[in-house]
Amino acid sequence: MIGEHLPIIVILTYCLAALLMPVAGLLHRKAPSILALIAGGGALVFSLMTLWKTLTEGAFSYSVGAWPPPVGIELIADPLSAFFLVVITLISTLVLFHAHFSDGAESGQQSISYYACVMLMLGGFSGIIGTADLFNLFVFLELSALAGYGLLGTGSGRAAHSAFRYLILGTVGASFYLFGLGFLYAETGSLNMGDLALILDATGMQTTARIAFVFIIIGISLKMALLPLHQWLPDVYTDAPAMSTALVAPIGTKVAVYALIRLMYDVFPSGPGDWAFPVHSILAFAGAAGIIWGSVMAIPQTNLKRMLAYSSVAQIGYIALGIGLATPFGYIGAVLHVFNHAIMKACLFLFSARLEKTGLGIRIDKLTPATRLRLPVSTACFVLAAISMIGLPPTAGFFSKWYLILGSYESGNWFYVVIILASSLLNAVYFFRIIERVYLGDTDEGSPKPVRVRLTRRNLALVTLALSILVAGLFNVWIVKSLIEPMVPAF
Amino acid sequence: MIELIESYYAYWMCFLLLTVGLYGMLFKENLLKKVIGLSIFQASIILFFIIVAFKDGSTVPIYDASFSERGPLGYINPLPHALMLTAIVVGVATVGVALALLLRIHKAFGTIDESTLWKDLRK
């Protein structure tokens, strides 16, 4: 009954919550964040139901307004989209949970518009994941991006300036995507993904379709901050309010990754004869360059958020590398890393949010054992996430890197194996710098009394995220076997 | 070569407009001029879709007995127009958000000139 409507229900849940936000704001000061939490939880339940249905009954599609595709807009739920949907809704709900209990202290009006933007952004994200129509994807891309500019631009003037630069670059990216779409439509006369795949398969990749592909991929790469197009990311993540960064950073670039996977493997033909140039190798190389560049740039940073932002550039590199390898293990590694990195980054950025909220500051040289004594649980969670970022077993980060190394080995690219291992060392350099400060630094000059270690509602979300890093690591075989393997295309 | 320019002149004009917009967005120091560049850039893409939809000697896609003998060739493709209506709305919203952010920048720094702003930000 509800089952067949699931793909659209997730999107509508967020959009309805965004509409109801002003009403909620009239009722009570805290009502918007409660409403956001309810909508997030509801969307999580619906996306889990979608995942369950795709795994038990196979992929299904939904025709909006009962217009059958390719004329009408189609929404699809297959293992790939359902998995990404669960990642997005899960992480965002945990971050919203954290935001609710850590006392946002925003005034009523501000929190109405803030949470309305959050809901619109998440609605856009789930729309990108749900849709099977390329123009619809553009609309959702811009919907989520516009709400995101609002979220990232609140607070200081510095944040507004970074968000403005992000807006300029993000619009260039989205417009490039739209421009490519124009070429593609002129060539094929269709916008439906499944229909396009059939047409392109029959006609082969003509010059127009190749131009379209290049514009579309450049546009999406800009949105996902792949190396030469990553310039907007560090500034935006550093200057934005901590809670916005914690919300956008783990999932914002991941939806672009989803669009990239969908287009490269499901829409455009991926045979070697279809291309005049090695698309996959270029993507893998850009990813590898991003890994090294992001990791090296993270080392000298003095601002914790900026360091984490550069590490995000590196992690996107891992994912792009996995997609570009075009082997089953590389694909599994990329998708698993999307999940793992979303958990880890949410955990790391929530720690920086706690630091900002408690007034300890986010400068790395201000981190001392006093930080650990003030925030024992949060620091422990941060360290666990940091260890996972470095990639020590049995944390989740180890396993996605393991699959990426297997994928590189499988395709005979020893160069990438070296890159991945070297980047783990670089990760260790910049994370151990902090771990050392927090655990082994000098404890003199009247350090505060240790706070009793307690599990409060305030750090419940952080602890859940930190524990799920371990759980995702220990159950990685189950995740790969039952969730990711059904979506791996034939290579 | 002349033929290539002549038969596709609408496309060339559209690409020229695209370049003008891109230039404004990337190289203008004044942030408001960047927004203007952004508008031009988006307009050029909208025009591109409209040019794609155009067919010589055809009319608006409203059924009319006097045009019906040409069949589908008698009408221009309505879908790109419908898509561009949405794209125009998206573009307006983008410019709106950009202007709102500009107001915040001006309030905080008292300027919207990029080079002066960077001096303030480096402090």
PDB file of C-alpha atoms in Angstrom, chain A residues 27 29 32 36 42 54 81 95 110 118 223 233 237 241 313 324-325 332 386 405 448-449 487:
ATOM      1  CA  LEU A  27       4.126  27.473  18.984  1.00  0.00           C
ATOM      2  CA  ARG A  29      10.967  28.384  20.832  1.00  0.00           C
ATOM      3  CA  PRO A  32      11.349  24.022  14.961  1.00  0.00           C
ATOM      4  CA  ALA A  36      13.136  18.901  12.200  1.00  0.00           C
ATOM      5  CA  GLY A  42      10.381   9.860   9.787  1.00  0.00           C
ATOM      6  CA  THR A  54      14.597  -3.051  -2.672  1.00  0.00           C
ATOM      7  CA  SER A  81      19.828   4.876  -4.362  1.00  0.00           C
ATOM      8  CA  VAL A  95      23.376  15.643  13.584  1.00  0.00           C
ATOM      9  CA  GLN A 110      16.445  32.644  13.207  1.00  0.00           C
ATOM     10  CA  VAL A 118      17.919  22.414   6.701  1.00  0.00           C
ATOM     11  CA  LYS A 223      29.792  20.118  -6.683  1.00  0.00           C
ATOM     12  CA  LEU A 233      35.401  23.830   0.096  1.00  0.00           C
ATOM     13  CA  TYR A 237      33.640  24.660   5.890  1.00  0.00           C
ATOM     14  CA  PRO A 241      28.769  27.991  11.854  1.00  0.00           C
ATOM     15  CA  VAL A 313      39.083  16.971  -0.096  1.00  0.00           C
ATOM     16  CA  GLY A 324      37.581   5.692 -11.623  1.00  0.00           C
ATOM     17  CA  LEU A 325      39.210   2.305 -11.099  1.00  0.00           C
ATOM     18  CA  ILE A 332      32.666  -1.412  -3.435  1.00  0.00           C
ATOM     19  CA  ALA A 386      40.546  10.089  13.869  1.00  0.00           C
ATOM     20  CA  ILE A 405      43.706  -1.188  -2.404  1.00  0.00           C
ATOM     21  CA  PRO A 448      40.306  22.232  35.601  1.00  0.00           C
ATOM     22  CA  LYS A 449      39.074  19.329  37.658  1.00  0.00           C
ATOM     23  CA  MET A 487      24.334  -2.612  -6.719  1.00  0.00           C
TER      24      MET A 487
END
